[in-house]
XYZ file of C-alpha atoms in Angstrom:
369
model
C 0.000 0.000 0.000
C 1.353 3.420 -1.007
C 0.450 5.345 2.150
C 1.733 8.687 0.858
C -0.352 8.467 -2.318
C -3.402 7.353 -0.307
C -2.993 10.308 2.063
C -2.695 12.719 -0.881
C -5.840 11.394 -2.538
C -7.779 11.555 0.720
C -6.807 15.199 1.113
C -8.244 15.834 -2.370
C -11.456 14.050 -1.410
C -11.712 16.128 1.770
C -11.289 19.339 -0.215
C -13.928 18.291 -2.755
C -16.340 17.355 0.044
C -15.952 20.846 1.503
C -16.607 22.364 -1.941
C -19.724 20.213 -2.291
C -20.924 21.294 1.134
C -20.394 24.958 0.241
C -22.358 24.533 -3.007
C -25.175 22.755 -1.186
C -25.327 25.554 1.378
C -25.573 28.123 -1.429
C -28.280 26.059 -3.091
C -30.153 25.839 0.211
C -30.045 29.621 0.605
C -31.515 30.113 -2.870
C -34.157 27.505 -2.042
C -35.262 29.515 1.012
C -35.442 32.649 -1.156
C -37.650 30.776 -3.619
C -39.969 29.864 -0.750
C -40.320 33.561 0.116
C -41.004 34.437 -3.522
C -43.739 31.785 -3.690
C -45.531 33.461 -0.753
C -47.089 30.272 0.514
C -47.306 28.386 -2.789
C -46.645 24.681 -3.113
C -43.242 23.366 -2.057
C -43.730 19.999 -3.743
C -43.244 20.255 -7.484
C -42.596 16.709 -8.814
C -42.659 17.736 -12.503
C -39.800 20.211 -12.015
C -37.830 17.749 -9.873
C -38.206 15.088 -12.565
C -37.107 17.595 -15.221
C -33.987 18.559 -13.245
C -32.962 14.933 -12.713
C -33.454 14.122 -16.411
C -31.347 17.148 -17.374
C -28.530 16.151 -15.009
C -28.590 12.571 -16.254
C -28.081 13.878 -19.780
C -25.214 16.076 -18.578
C -23.757 13.044 -16.859
C -23.493 11.369 -20.278
C -21.980 14.394 -22.017
C -19.457 15.852 -19.595
C -17.023 12.970 -19.345
C -13.476 14.319 -19.175
C -10.139 12.637 -18.623
C -10.227 13.203 -14.850
C -13.907 12.414 -14.438
C -15.961 9.228 -14.092
C -19.640 9.019 -15.025
C -22.003 8.409 -12.138
C -24.606 5.643 -12.373
C -27.778 7.291 -13.634
C -29.844 5.876 -10.759
C -27.374 7.404 -8.305
C -28.096 10.857 -9.709
C -31.798 10.273 -9.114
C -31.171 9.112 -5.530
C -28.776 11.962 -4.690
C -30.966 14.736 -6.041
C -34.107 13.271 -4.527
C -32.448 13.789 -1.140
C -31.267 17.272 -2.128
C -34.845 18.200 -3.067
C -36.073 16.662 0.177
C -33.622 18.765 2.194
C -34.631 21.907 0.303
C -38.325 21.318 1.021
C -37.574 20.811 4.713
C -35.790 24.178 4.803
C -38.714 25.889 3.074
C -41.342 24.357 5.347
C -41.604 21.515 7.840
C -43.611 18.790 6.166
C -44.990 15.374 7.039
C -46.321 12.396 5.110
C -49.037 10.038 6.355
C -48.823 6.506 4.937
C -49.955 2.949 5.645
C -47.532 1.815 8.343
C -45.637 0.737 10.193
C -42.187 1.696 8.908
C -40.997 -0.826 6.347
C -44.150 -1.142 4.233
C -44.093 -0.719 0.471
C -45.934 2.583 1.042
C -43.101 3.753 3.289
C -40.442 2.954 0.703
C -42.536 4.493 -2.101
C -42.710 7.662 0.019
C -38.924 7.722 0.293
C -38.611 7.249 -3.481
C -40.784 10.293 -4.071
C -40.088 12.596 -1.114
C -36.684 11.511 0.189
C -35.986 11.224 3.912
C -35.949 14.856 5.065
C -39.529 14.986 6.292
C -41.577 13.488 9.095
C -43.152 10.129 8.285
C -46.448 9.432 10.047
C -47.347 5.702 9.990
C -51.105 5.014 9.989
C -52.914 1.799 10.818
C -55.461 2.136 7.986
C -56.331 4.218 4.940
C -59.051 6.164 6.750
C -56.442 7.491 9.179
C -54.325 8.769 6.281
C -57.242 10.759 4.853
C -58.220 12.015 8.312
C -54.699 13.268 9.136
C -54.447 15.133 5.829
C -57.930 16.639 6.117
C -57.306 17.804 9.705
C -53.941 19.325 8.797
C -51.999 16.966 11.055
C -50.153 15.688 7.957
C -48.976 17.874 5.069
C -49.438 15.055 2.583
C -50.837 11.534 2.422
C -49.666 8.650 0.263
C -52.301 6.119 -0.775
C -52.217 3.180 -3.222
C -54.764 3.679 -5.998
C -54.204 0.523 -8.013
C -51.848 -2.369 -8.643
C -50.933 -3.751 -12.042
C -51.792 -7.295 -10.872
C -54.691 -6.862 -8.443
C -56.367 -3.738 -9.802
C -57.955 -0.870 -7.911
C -57.719 -0.382 -4.147
C -61.434 0.337 -3.795
C -61.335 1.502 -0.184
C -59.089 4.423 -1.089
C -61.418 5.548 -3.878
C -64.427 5.344 -1.553
C -62.724 7.561 1.059
C -62.704 10.506 -1.355
C -66.464 10.720 -0.679
C -65.843 11.209 3.045
C -62.890 13.610 2.836
C -62.676 16.615 0.462
C -58.936 16.305 -0.186
C -57.144 16.634 -3.531
C -54.745 14.468 -5.496
C -51.627 16.545 -6.236
C -49.280 13.896 -7.663
C -49.019 10.273 -8.738
C -46.085 7.896 -8.340
C -45.466 4.467 -9.843
C -43.414 2.148 -7.641
C -42.076 -1.244 -8.732
C -42.998 -3.952 -6.237
C -40.550 -6.795 -5.661
C -41.922 -9.314 -3.185
C -39.498 -11.440 -1.193
C -39.956 -14.274 1.284
C -38.368 -13.428 4.634
C -37.756 -16.036 7.302
C -35.346 -17.208 9.988
C -34.583 -20.481 8.176
C -34.031 -21.322 4.510
C -35.915 -24.650 4.313
C -39.308 -23.955 2.688
C -40.737 -27.255 3.968
C -40.343 -26.141 7.598
C -42.387 -22.977 7.161
C -45.703 -23.475 8.921
C -47.264 -20.042 8.460
C -46.821 -17.059 6.128
C -47.822 -13.540 7.163
C -48.396 -10.511 4.954
C -50.894 -7.979 3.651
C -53.764 -9.458 1.640
C -52.581 -7.796 -1.593
C -49.073 -9.250 -1.242
C -50.456 -12.715 -0.512
C -52.693 -12.632 -3.582
C -49.859 -11.351 -5.774
C -47.632 -14.256 -4.650
C -50.304 -16.985 -4.563
C -48.798 -19.136 -7.332
C -45.319 -19.182 -5.788
C -46.702 -20.032 -2.342
C -48.731 -22.954 -3.694
C -45.720 -24.341 -5.535
C -43.064 -23.882 -2.842
C -44.890 -23.756 0.511
C -48.201 -25.593 -0.007
C -48.190 -26.740 3.617
C -48.044 -23.220 5.054
C -51.049 -21.524 6.635
C -51.737 -18.092 5.122
C -52.541 -15.252 7.538
C -53.513 -11.753 6.400
C -52.265 -8.770 8.404
C -52.690 -5.020 8.044
C -49.279 -4.548 6.381
C -46.228 -6.374 5.049
C -44.118 -4.785 7.800
C -46.364 -6.249 10.504
C -45.867 -9.615 8.821
C -42.098 -9.227 9.185
C -42.484 -8.387 12.865
C -44.509 -11.566 13.403
C -41.943 -13.640 11.503
C -39.235 -12.250 13.788
C -41.124 -13.618 16.795
C -41.994 -17.090 15.458
C -39.295 -19.531 14.387
C -41.198 -21.534 11.778
C -42.996 -18.592 10.189
C -42.230 -16.357 7.221
C -43.338 -13.027 5.793
C -43.768 -11.598 2.308
C -42.572 -8.058 1.769
C -39.780 -5.741 0.698
C -36.272 -7.133 1.117
C -35.362 -4.003 3.112
C -37.511 -5.371 5.922
C -34.563 -7.500 7.022
C -33.141 -4.239 8.378
C -35.816 -4.344 11.076
C -34.029 -7.329 12.559
C -30.510 -6.398 11.499
C -29.088 -6.102 15.014
C -30.407 -9.528 16.027
C -29.727 -10.988 12.549
C -33.046 -12.833 12.721
C -34.679 -12.449 9.302
C -33.073 -13.013 5.951
C -34.256 -13.063 2.358
C -34.721 -16.684 1.310
C -36.498 -16.067 -2.027
C -36.660 -13.001 -4.287
C -39.178 -11.759 -6.864
C -41.868 -14.293 -5.961
C -44.888 -12.457 -7.376
C -47.086 -14.241 -9.918
C -45.952 -11.694 -12.501
C -42.593 -9.902 -12.487
C -44.110 -6.718 -13.906
C -45.668 -5.720 -10.594
C -46.231 -1.995 -10.110
C -48.369 0.001 -7.698
C -49.703 3.415 -8.606
C -49.727 5.726 -5.588
C -51.436 9.095 -5.209
C -50.269 11.992 -3.065
C -53.194 13.774 -1.390
C -53.300 17.179 0.287
C -55.888 19.598 1.694
C -55.340 22.181 -1.041
C -55.493 21.580 -4.768
C -52.387 21.654 -6.936
C -51.020 25.097 -7.820
C -48.225 23.817 -10.096
C -48.004 24.202 -13.845
C -47.955 20.991 -15.861
C -46.020 19.608 -18.804
C -48.711 16.948 -19.349
C -51.715 17.213 -17.046
C -53.840 14.351 -15.829
C -57.147 14.802 -13.991
C -58.917 12.381 -11.695
C -62.645 12.963 -11.267
C -65.717 11.223 -9.958
C -69.370 11.410 -10.962
C -72.731 9.816 -10.305
C -75.138 9.541 -13.225
C -78.536 11.159 -13.410
C -81.474 8.781 -13.918
C -81.621 9.288 -17.680
C -81.511 6.748 -20.484
C -78.072 6.660 -22.081
C -76.549 8.988 -19.464
C -73.170 7.219 -19.408
C -73.051 7.134 -23.204
C -73.740 10.884 -23.287
C -70.986 11.580 -20.737
C -68.454 9.608 -22.745
C -69.560 11.301 -25.980
C -69.115 14.792 -24.500
C -65.598 13.892 -23.356
C -64.782 12.330 -26.741
C -65.906 15.491 -28.539
C -63.283 17.425 -26.578
C -60.663 14.957 -27.861
C -59.801 13.930 -24.304
C -58.324 10.501 -23.654
C -59.832 8.623 -20.714
C -57.177 6.290 -19.290
C -59.394 4.844 -16.550
C -63.097 4.408 -15.906
C -64.395 2.350 -13.010
C -67.610 2.112 -11.036
C -67.976 1.668 -7.278
C -71.174 0.973 -5.287
C -72.700 4.182 -3.998
C -74.682 4.333 -0.797
C -76.373 7.419 0.617
C -76.905 6.969 4.358
C -79.931 9.276 4.372
C -81.863 8.165 1.305
C -80.410 4.720 0.646
C -79.063 4.071 -2.834
C -78.457 0.349 -3.085
C -77.533 -0.794 -6.598
C -76.475 2.667 -7.669
C -72.912 3.479 -8.604
C -70.295 6.216 -8.563
C -67.784 6.369 -11.389
C -64.109 7.214 -11.049
C -62.134 8.296 -14.093
C -58.732 9.594 -15.182
C -58.413 11.956 -18.132
C -55.284 13.229 -19.859
C -56.290 16.885 -19.561
C -56.521 19.735 -17.090
C -60.237 19.740 -16.287
C -59.933 22.915 -14.202
C -59.278 24.693 -17.496
C -62.448 23.282 -19.101
C -65.427 24.835 -17.273
C -67.723 24.497 -20.308
C -67.038 20.783 -20.489
C -67.734 20.332 -16.790
C -70.979 22.297 -17.137
C -72.063 20.115 -20.076
C -71.409 16.970 -18.045
C -73.639 18.205 -15.236
C -76.690 17.692 -17.466
C -76.151 13.935 -17.145
C -74.454 13.786 -13.721
C -76.198 14.815 -10.517
C -72.844 14.883 -8.733
C -69.444 15.502 -10.287
C -66.165 16.442 -8.626
C -62.577 16.885 -9.777
C -60.429 14.932 -7.325
C -57.224 16.550 -8.522
C -55.082 17.701 -11.417
C -51.444 16.678 -11.452
C -48.495 15.797 -13.686
C -49.045 12.716 -15.835
C -46.224 10.289 -15.011
C -46.810 7.947 -17.963
């Protein structure tokens, strides 16, 4: 080992680290000035953050000099996500309510989108997420809207009727289910814990590899890992990062990876807030809900009006509607996504009201697809 050369290089690293710190401090100062200029506007602008990361990734390809090494593109995304997160925390203290406890796929999706420089508020159920956002206890809420394998999370859609909150962003998170246990022999596993969605998404693998195991649904994948830590011949299905929960005791380990029925497993999350989005959009998407008037062909008319505006509907789904006062069994509320900014189309919304006795824009936000 050339100790003199190593010492020289470490001095260079130390100097560069100090330069980086100085630049980050300057950036942080400008970020606080931007917050003042906004005068209370939104501090979460995912479209701009995505644009900055894409720009830097392109620069990372171009600016390769003799004394430089390209960074992995995913590293740029990770680094700047944390820089953005720090900047937001300097502008305003923020919090995110999500389906807990720590270690759930919702938790890790929140870190992908927001970084770690905010307060995470684990909730025991989806209703609590909506309630914390509506009351102002949480700045934002993160809820799963749908999964590419199991479809819509109906409970979350239904809660928009109870809480007048707005969708301000969407986020697509790849889901990689792993089997976590204390032992590696599948035949010795007597019980498997996880959230119902995870268990359904991994049904085929479980039947093939652990047909003897009892299946137990819990409120989250993280709770499943906690149970598997306590019981020797049990296992859990969840994110491989859950082994960190037992890292000090070295109890859980990943004994099988990517065990979902389909490898293309993605969950679409929505970020909700009390106030509607005040950002500008590169490509806007609107989520809205409506209940049809009792008129023949009402749904056909609604779809025709939207088609005439040359608007692409990317989702249309019905959910049972029940009015506690009047009773509306066998009536339905529709939920839809449109590639458009419906706030900018008041004439369209007025035309739809002829065939809808209740219509509401749930949010307008940047289209991530």
